[in-house]
Coordinates of C-alpha atoms and ligand atoms in Angstrom, one line a residue:
Chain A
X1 CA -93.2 -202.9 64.5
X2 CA -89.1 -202.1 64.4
X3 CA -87.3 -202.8 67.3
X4 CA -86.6 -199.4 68.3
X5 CA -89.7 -198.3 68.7
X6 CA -90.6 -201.3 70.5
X7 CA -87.6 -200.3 73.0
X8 CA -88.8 -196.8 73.6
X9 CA -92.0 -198.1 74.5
X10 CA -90.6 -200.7 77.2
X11 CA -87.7 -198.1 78.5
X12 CA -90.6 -196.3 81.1
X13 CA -90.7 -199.8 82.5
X14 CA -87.8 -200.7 82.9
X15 CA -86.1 -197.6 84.1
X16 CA -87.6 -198.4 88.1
X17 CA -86.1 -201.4 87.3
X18 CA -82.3 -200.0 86.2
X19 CA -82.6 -197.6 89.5
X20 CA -83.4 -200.6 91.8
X21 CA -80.4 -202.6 90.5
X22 CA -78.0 -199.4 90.6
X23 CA -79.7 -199.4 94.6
X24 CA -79.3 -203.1 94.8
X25 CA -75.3 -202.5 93.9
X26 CA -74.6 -199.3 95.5
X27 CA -75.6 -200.5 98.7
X28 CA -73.9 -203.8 98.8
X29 CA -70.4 -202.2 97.6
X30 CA -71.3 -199.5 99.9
X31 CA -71.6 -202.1 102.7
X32 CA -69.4 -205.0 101.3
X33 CA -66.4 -202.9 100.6
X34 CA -66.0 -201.7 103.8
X35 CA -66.5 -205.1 105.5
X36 CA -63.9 -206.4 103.5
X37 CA -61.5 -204.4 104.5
X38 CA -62.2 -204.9 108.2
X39 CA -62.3 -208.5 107.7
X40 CA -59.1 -208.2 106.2
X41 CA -57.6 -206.1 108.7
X42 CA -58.7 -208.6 111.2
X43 CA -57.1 -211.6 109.6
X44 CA -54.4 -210.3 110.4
X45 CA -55.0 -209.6 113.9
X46 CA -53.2 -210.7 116.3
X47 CA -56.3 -211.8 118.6
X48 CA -57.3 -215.2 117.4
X49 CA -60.7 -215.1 117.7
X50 CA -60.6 -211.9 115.4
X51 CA -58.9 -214.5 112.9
X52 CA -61.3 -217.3 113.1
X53 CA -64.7 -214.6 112.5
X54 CA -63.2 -212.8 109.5
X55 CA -62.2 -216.7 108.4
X56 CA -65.7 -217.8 108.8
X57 CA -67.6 -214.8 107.4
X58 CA -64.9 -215.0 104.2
X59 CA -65.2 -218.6 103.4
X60 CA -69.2 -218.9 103.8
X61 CA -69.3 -215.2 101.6
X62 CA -66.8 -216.9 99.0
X63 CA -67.9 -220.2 99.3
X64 CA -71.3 -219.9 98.9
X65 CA -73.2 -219.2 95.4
X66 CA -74.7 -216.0 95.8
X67 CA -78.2 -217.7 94.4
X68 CA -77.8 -219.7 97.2
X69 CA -76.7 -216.9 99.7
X70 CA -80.3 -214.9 98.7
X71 CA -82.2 -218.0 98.8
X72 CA -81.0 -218.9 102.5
X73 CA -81.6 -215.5 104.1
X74 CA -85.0 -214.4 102.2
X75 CA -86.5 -217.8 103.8
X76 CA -84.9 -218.5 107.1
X77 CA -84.9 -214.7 108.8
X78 CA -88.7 -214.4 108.5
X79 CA -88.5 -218.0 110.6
X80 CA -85.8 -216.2 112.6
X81 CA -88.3 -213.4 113.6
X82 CA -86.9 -210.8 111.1
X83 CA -89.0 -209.8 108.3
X84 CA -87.2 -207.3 106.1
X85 CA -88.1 -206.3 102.4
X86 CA -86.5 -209.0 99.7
X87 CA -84.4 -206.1 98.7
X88 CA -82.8 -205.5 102.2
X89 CA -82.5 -209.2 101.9
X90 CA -80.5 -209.2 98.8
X91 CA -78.4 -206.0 99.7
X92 CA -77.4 -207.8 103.0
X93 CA -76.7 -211.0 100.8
X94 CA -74.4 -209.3 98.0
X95 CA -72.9 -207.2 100.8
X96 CA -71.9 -210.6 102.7
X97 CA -70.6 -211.9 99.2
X98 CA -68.8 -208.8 98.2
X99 CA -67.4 -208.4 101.3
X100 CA -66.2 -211.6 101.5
X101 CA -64.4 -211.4 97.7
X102 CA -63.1 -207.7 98.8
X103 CA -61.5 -208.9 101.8
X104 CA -59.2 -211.1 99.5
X105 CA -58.5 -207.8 97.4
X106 CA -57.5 -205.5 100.2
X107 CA -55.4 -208.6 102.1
X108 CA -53.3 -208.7 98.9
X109 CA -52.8 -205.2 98.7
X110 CA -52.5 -204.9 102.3
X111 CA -49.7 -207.7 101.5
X112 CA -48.4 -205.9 98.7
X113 CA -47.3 -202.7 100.2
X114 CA -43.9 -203.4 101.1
X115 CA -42.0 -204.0 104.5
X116 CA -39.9 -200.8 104.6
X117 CA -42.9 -198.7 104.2
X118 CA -44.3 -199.9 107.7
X119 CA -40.8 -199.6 108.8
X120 CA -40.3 -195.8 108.2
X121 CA -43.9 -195.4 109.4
X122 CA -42.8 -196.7 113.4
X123 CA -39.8 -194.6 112.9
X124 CA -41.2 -191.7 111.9
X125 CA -43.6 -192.3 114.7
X126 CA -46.5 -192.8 112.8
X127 CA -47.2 -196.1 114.7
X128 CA -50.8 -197.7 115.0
X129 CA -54.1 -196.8 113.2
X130 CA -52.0 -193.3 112.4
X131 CA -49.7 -194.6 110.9
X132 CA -51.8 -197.8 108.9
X133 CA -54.1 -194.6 107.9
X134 CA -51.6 -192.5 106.7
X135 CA -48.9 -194.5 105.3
X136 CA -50.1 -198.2 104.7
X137 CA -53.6 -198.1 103.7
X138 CA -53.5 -195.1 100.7
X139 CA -50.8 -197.5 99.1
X140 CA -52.8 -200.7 99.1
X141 CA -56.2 -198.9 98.0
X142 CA -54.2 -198.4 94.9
X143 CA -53.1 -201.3 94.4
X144 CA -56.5 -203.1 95.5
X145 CA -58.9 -200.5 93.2
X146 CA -58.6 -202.7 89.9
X147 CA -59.9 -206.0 91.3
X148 CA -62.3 -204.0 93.6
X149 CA -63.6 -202.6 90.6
X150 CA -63.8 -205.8 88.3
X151 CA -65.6 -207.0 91.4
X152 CA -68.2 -204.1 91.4
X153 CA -69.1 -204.7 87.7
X154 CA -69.4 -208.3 89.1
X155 CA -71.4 -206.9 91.8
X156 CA -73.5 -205.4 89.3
X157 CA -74.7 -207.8 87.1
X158 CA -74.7 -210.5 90.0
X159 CA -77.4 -208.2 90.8
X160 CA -79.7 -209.5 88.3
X161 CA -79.8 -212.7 90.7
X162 CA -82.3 -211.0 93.5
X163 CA -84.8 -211.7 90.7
X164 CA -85.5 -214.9 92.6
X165 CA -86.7 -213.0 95.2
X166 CA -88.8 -210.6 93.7
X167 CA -86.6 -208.0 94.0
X168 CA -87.8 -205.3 91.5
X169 CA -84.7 -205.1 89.7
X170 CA -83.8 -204.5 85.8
X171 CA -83.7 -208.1 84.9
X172 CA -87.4 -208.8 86.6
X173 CA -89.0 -206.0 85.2
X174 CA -87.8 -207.4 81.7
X175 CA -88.8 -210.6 82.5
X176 CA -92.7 -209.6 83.1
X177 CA -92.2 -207.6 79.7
X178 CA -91.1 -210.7 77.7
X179 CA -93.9 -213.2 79.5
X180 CA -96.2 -210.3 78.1
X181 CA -95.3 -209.8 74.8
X182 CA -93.4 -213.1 73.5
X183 CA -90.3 -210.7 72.6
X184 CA -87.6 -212.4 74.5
X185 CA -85.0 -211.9 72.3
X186 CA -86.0 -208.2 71.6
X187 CA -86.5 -207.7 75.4
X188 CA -83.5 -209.5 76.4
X189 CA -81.4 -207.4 73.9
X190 CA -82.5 -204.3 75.4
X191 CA -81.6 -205.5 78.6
X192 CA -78.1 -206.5 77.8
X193 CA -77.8 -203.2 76.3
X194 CA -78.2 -200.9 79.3
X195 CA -76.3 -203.7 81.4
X196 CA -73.6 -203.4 78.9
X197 CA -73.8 -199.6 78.5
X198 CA -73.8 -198.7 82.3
X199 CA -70.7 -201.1 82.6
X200 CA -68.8 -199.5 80.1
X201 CA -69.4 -195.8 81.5
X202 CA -68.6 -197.4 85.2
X203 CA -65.1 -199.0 83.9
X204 CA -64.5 -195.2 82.1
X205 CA -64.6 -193.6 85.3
X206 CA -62.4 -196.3 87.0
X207 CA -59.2 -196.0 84.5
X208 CA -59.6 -192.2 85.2
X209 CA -59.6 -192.9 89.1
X210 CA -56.6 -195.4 88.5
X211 CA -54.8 -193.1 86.5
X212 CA -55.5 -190.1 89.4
X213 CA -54.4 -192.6 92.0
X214 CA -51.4 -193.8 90.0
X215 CA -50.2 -190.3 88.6
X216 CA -47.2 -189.9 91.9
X217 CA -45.5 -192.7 90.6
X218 CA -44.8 -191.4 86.9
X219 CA -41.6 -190.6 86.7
X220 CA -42.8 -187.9 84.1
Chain B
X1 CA -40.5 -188.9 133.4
X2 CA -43.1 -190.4 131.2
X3 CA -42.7 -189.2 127.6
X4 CA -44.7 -190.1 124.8
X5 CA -45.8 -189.6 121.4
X6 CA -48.4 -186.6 120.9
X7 CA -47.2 -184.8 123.7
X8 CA -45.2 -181.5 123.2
X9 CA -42.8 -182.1 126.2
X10 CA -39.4 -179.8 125.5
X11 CA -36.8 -183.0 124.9
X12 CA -34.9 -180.5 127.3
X13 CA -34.1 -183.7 129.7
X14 CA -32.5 -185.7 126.9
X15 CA -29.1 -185.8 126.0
X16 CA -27.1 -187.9 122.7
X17 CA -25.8 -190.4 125.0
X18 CA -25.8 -194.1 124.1
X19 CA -25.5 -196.5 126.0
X20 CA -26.2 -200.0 124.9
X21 CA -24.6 -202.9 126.8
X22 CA -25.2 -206.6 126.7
X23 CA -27.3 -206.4 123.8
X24 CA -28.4 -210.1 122.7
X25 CA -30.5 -211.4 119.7
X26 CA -31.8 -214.7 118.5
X27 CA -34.5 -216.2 116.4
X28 CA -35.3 -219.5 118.2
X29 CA -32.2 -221.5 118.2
X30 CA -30.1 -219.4 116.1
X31 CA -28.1 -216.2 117.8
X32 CA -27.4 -213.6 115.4
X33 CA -26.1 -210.8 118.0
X34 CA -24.3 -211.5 121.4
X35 CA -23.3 -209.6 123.8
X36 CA -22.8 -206.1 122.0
X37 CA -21.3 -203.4 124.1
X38 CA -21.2 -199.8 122.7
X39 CA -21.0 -196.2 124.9
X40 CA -20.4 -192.8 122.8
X41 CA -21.1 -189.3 124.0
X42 CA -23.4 -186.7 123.0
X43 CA -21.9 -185.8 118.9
X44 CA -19.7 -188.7 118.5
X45 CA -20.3 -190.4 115.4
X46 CA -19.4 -194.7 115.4
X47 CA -19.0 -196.5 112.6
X48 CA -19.9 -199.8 112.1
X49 CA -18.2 -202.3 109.2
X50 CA -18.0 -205.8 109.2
X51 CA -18.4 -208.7 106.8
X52 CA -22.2 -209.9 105.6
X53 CA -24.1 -211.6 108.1
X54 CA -22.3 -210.3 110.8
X55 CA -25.4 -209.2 112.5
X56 CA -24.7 -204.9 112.1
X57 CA -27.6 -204.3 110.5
X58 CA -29.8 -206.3 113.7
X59 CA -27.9 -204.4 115.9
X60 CA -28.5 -201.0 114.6
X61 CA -32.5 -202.1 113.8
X62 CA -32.5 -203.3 118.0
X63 CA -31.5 -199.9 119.0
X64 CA -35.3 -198.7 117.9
X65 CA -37.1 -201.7 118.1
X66 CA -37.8 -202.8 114.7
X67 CA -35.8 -205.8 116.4
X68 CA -36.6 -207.1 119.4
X69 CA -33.3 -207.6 121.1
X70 CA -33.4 -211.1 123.6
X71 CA -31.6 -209.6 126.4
X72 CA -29.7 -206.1 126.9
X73 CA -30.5 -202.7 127.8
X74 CA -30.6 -199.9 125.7
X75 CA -30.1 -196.3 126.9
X76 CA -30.3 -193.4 124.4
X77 CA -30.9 -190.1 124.8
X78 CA -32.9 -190.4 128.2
X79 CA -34.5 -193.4 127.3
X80 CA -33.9 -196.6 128.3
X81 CA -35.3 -199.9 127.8
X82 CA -34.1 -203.4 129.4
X83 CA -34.7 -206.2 127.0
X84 CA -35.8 -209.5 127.7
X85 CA -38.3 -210.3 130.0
X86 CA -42.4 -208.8 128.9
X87 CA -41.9 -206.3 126.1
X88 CA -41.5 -202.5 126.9
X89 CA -44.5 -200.9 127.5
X90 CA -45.7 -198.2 124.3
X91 CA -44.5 -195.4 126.4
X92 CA -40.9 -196.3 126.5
X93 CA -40.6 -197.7 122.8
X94 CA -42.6 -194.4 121.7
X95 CA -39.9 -192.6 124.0
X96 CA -36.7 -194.2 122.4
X97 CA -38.3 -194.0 118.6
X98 CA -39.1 -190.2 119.3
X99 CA -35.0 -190.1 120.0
X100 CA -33.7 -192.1 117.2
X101 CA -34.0 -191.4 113.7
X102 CA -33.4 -193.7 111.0
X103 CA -32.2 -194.1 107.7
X104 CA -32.9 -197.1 105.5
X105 CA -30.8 -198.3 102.6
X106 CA -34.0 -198.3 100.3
X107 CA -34.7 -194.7 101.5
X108 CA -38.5 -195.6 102.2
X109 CA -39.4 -192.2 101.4
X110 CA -44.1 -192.6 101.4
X111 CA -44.3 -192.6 97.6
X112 CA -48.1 -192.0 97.4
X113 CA -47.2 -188.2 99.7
X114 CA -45.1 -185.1 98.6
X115 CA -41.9 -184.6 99.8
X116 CA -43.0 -181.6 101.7
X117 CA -45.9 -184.2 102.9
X118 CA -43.3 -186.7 103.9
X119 CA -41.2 -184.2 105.8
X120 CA -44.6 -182.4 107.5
X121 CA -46.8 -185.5 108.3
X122 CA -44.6 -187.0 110.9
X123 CA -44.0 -183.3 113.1
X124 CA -48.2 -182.9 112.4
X125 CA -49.0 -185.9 114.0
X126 CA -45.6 -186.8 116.4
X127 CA -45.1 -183.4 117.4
X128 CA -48.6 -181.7 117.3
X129 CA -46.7 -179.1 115.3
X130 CA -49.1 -176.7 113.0
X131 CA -48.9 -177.0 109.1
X132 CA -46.9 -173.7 109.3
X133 CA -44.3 -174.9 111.8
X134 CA -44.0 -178.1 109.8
X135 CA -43.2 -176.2 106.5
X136 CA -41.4 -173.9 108.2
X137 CA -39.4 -177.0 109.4
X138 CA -38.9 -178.6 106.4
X139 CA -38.1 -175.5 104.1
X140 CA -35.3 -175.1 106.7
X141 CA -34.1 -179.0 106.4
X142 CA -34.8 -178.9 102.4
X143 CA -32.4 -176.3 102.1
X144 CA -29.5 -178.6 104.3
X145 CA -30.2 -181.3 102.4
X146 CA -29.7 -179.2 99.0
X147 CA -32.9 -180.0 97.5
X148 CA -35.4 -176.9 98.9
X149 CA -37.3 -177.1 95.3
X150 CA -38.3 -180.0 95.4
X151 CA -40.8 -179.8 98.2
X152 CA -43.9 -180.1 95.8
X153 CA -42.5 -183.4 94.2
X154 CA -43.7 -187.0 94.3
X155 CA -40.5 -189.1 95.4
X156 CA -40.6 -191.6 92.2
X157 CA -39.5 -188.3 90.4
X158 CA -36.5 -187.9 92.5
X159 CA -33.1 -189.9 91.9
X160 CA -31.5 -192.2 94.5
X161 CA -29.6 -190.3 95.9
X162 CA -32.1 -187.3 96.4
X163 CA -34.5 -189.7 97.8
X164 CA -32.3 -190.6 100.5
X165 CA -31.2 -187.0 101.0
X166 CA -35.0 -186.3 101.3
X167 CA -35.3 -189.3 103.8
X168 CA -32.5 -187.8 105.9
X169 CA -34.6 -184.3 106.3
X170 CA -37.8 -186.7 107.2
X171 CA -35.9 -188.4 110.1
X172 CA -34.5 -185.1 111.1
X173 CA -37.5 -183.0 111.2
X174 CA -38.7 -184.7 114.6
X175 CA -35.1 -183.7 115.9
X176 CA -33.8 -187.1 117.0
X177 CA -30.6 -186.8 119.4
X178 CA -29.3 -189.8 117.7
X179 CA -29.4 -190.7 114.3
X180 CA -29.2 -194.2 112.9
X181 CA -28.1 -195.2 109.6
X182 CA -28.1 -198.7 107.6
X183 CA -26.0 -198.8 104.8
X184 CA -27.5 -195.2 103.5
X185 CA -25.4 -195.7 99.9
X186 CA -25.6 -199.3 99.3
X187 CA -28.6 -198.5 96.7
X188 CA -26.8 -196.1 95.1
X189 CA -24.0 -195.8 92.3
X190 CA -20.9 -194.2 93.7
X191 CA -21.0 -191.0 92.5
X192 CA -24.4 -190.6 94.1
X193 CA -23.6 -192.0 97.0
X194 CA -20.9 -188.8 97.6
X195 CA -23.9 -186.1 97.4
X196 CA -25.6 -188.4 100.7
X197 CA -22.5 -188.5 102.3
X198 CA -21.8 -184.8 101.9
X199 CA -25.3 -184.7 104.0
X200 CA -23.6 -186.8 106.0
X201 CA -20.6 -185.0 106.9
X202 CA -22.5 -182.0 107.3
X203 CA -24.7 -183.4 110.0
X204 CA -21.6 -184.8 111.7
X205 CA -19.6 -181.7 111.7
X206 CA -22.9 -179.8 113.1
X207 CA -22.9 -182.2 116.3
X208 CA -25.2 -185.3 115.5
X209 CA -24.6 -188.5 117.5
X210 CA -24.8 -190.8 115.1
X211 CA -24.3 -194.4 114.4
X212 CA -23.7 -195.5 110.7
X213 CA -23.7 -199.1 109.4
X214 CA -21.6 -198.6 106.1
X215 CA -19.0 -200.1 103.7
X216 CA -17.5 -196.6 102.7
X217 CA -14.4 -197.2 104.1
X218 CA -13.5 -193.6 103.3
X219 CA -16.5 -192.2 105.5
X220 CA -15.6 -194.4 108.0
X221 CA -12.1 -193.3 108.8
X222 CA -12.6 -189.6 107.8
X223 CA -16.2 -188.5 109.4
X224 CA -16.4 -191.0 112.3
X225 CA -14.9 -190.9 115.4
X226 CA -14.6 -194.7 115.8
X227 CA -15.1 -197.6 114.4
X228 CA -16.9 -200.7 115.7
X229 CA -15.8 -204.0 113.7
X230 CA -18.4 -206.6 114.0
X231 CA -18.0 -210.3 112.8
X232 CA -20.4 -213.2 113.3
X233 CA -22.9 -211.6 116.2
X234 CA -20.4 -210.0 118.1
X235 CA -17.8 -207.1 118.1
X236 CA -14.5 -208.2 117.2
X237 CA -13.0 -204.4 118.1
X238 CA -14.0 -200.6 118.9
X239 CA -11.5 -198.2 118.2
X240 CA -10.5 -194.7 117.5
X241 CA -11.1 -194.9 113.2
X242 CA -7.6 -194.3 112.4
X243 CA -6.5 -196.9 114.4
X244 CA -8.9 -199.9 113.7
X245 CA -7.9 -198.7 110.2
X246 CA -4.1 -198.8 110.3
X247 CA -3.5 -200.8 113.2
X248 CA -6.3 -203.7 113.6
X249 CA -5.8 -205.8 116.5
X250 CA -8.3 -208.6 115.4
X251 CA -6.8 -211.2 112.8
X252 CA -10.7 -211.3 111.4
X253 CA -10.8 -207.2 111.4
X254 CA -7.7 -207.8 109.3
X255 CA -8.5 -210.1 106.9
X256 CA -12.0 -208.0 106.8
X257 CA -9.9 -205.0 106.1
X258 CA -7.4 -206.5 103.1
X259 CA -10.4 -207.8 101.6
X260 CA -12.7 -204.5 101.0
X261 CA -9.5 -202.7 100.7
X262 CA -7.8 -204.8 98.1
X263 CA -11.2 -204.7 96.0
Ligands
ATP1 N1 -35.6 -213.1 110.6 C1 -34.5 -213.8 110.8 N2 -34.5 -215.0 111.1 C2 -33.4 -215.7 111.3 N3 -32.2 -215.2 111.1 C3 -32.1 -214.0 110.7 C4 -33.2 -213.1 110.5 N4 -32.8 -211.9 110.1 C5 -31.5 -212.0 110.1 N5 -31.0 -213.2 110.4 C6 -29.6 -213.6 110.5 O1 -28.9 -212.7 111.3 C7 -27.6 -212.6 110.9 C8 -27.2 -211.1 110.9 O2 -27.9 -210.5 109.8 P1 -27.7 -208.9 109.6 O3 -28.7 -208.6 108.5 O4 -27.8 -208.2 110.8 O5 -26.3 -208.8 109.0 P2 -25.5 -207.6 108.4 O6 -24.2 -207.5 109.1 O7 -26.3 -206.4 108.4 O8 -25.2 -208.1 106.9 P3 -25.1 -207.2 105.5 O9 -23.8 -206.6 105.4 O10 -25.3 -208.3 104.5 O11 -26.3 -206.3 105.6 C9 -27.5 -213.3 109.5 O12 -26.8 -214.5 109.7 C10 -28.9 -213.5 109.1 O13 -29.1 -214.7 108.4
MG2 MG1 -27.3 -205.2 106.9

């Protein structure tokens, strides 16, 4: 039998799989991204304790190998009372660790925006959340959106991880395929395939959104 | 009266009068500004030269704030803040931003917002003013400024010297009663510089108080009414321009003067 067919045959079953890990993703960027950012504004708070809690949730997120991080909360919330599905387990675990790698983006391009800018903001009266809104923040998105999205194709096929806790993903479903049939290689080709191909669409979309977000600065 | 951002209070109560006396600065050990005196009435426009590092630019950047001054007060335009002490409370730092406007020497136009945007943003949310009053507002200031067709334009396609013509309109479309300017043509090559300080002029002639931190020596005789010389922290005279200009009674204002002169 050619490979092709062979791959047409296994696509019905893995396609749950591809929707669960484009789930699995969405949710923890849709989460993590966010988080970051607040843990970023808060290391720069001028409350301490606001410091020391984005500090703590940033090095633990960073510091920690996500493996680890999905193994750690799948078996000690049950013992903490809180039973949740292993794939709200994994979404809060990748959330955790891509809020803690996002917070590092949107700190340096919090950091990169320069002094001046802030500046004209207070004396234009723009002072405050108005003013970090309006003025700050649209100019350190830009400059935070390529590593944000290097991190959510990270994201992405880090994903393929919450196969340890039998999180129905794309990588799981092709691992019952291969114990199956012996294919591995076959099965494992296919796999890196539609990792490969939804990565490459994703990054397409991002150098459009990069060139949208970067098009007031041509000169031309 | 309490005057704050947001609020649509008539600046009716407010005149251009500044009135800044024993204004003080230092970072830790090290005093940068001591003792800085400076009155002017409503339209007057002060100049204020001096060598590098004489502290003119923290004196101008205490006025609003962006500084805080060690010890001092500050009146301008109604508002007055003593320094020193707990800081001011947001109320009376929003109430003597809202009557200074300022003008950076890297222009600090938003770069990711039109120039109409730029202009308009500030009166939307400062002012409360409707998108209609705020273009109406800026068309109006775009056309002083000589540049009313560029409203739809991103600043990184405007040269230096419309930039900072742009930035100009920005700081006086919340109709400051004193405007504040650091070295407005530093950035810019010479014959540039001339088109801002034809803005300049203009806004002088038309009654602004203002208060201009410059090395146009030029500007500073012809436009202002006097010129403060500062040297290391502190003012080393005040005069009527022509007269710090021809006649300097400070030996360091003189040797200041044959030096920028001479160049
Ligand atoms: N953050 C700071 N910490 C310590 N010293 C400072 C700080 N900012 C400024 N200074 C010092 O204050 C003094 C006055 O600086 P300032 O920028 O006001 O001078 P200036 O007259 O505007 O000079 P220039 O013509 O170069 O712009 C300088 O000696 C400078 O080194
Ligand atoms: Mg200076």
């Amino acid at each position: 039998m050619d490979m092709l067919t062979q791959w047409v045959g296994w696509l019905p079953n893995l396609a749950p799989g591809v929707l669960v890990s484009l789930q699995l993703t969405g949710f923890s960027l849709l989460f993590g991204f966010p988080l970051g950012l607040l843990f970023a504004v808060m290391a720069e708070a001028k409350f301490l304790p606001l410091q020391w809690i984005s500090f703590l949730f940033v090095e633990v997120g960073r510091g920690l190998p996500a493996l680890v991080l999905l193994y750690l909360l799948y078996f000690s919330l049950p013992d903490a009372g809180i039973t949740l599905t292993s794939l709200t387990t994994a979404i809060i675990a990748l959330s955790w660790n891509a809020g803690a790698y996002a917070s590092e983006y949107f700190r340096a391009g919090l950091a990169a925006v320069p002094l001046g800018q802030k500046e004209a903001a207070i004396t234009s009266g723009l002072r405050g959340w108005t003013g970090f809104r309006i003025v700050i923040l649209p100019q350190a998105l830009r400059i935070s959106t390529p590593p944000l999205a290097g991190l959510a194709v990270l994201m992405f096929q880090g994903s393929s991880l919450a196969f340890v806790i039998a999180v129905p993903e794309l990588m799981s479903k092709a691992f019952q395929i291969a114990s199956i049939t012996f294919e591995y290689i076959s099965v494992y080709t296919l796999t890196a395939v539609i990792y490969g191909s939804i990565t490459l669409v994703f990054l397409g979309f991002v150098r459009v959104l990069e060139r949208r977000l970067g098009r007031h600065l041509e000169r031309r | 009266m309490v005057f704050s951002f947001g609020t649509r209070t008539p600046p009716t109560a407010l005149t251009g009068e500044v009135v800044v006396s024993g204004l003080g600065k230092s970072y830790g050990a090290s005093r940068v500004l001591s003792d800085v005196n400076l009155t002017m009435n409503e339209g007057e426009v002060v100049s204020i030269i001096g060598p590098s590092g004489a502290g003119k630019s923290t004196f101008l950047r205490c006025l609003n704030y962006l500084e805080t001054p060690t010890e001092g007060t500050i009146e301008i335009g109604g508002a007055r803040v003593v320094a020193g002490g707990k800081r001011p409370d947001k109320a009376s730092l929003d109430h003597l931003r809202r009557v200074t406007g300022m003008v950076f020497q890297s222009f600090n136009l938003f770069p990711h917002l039109t120039v109409m945007e730029n202009i308009t943003l500030p009166q939307r949310k400062v002012l409360g003013a409707s998108k209609e009053e705020a273009q109406e507002v800026a068309n109006k200031l775009l056309k002083r400024v000589g540049l009313p067709d560029k409203a739809e334009q991103y600043p990184a396609r405007l040269s230096g010297g419309q930039q900072q013509r742009i930035a100009i309109a920005r700081a006086l479309a919340l109709s400051p009663k004193v405007m504040l300017f650091d070295e407005p043509t530093s950035a810019l090559d010479p014959e540039i510089g001339l088109e801002v300080l034809a803005v300049m002029r203009d806004l002088a002639d038309e009654g602004m108080t203002m208060i201009v931190v410059t090395h146009e020596m030029h500007f500073a005789r012809d436009v202002s009414d006097r010129i403060m010389v500062m040297g290391n922290g502190g003012v080393l005279e005040i005069g009527p321009s022509e007269q710090v200009m021809s006649q300097p009674q400070n030996e360091r204002t003189r040797q200041f003067l044959k030096a920028v002169l001479d160049r």
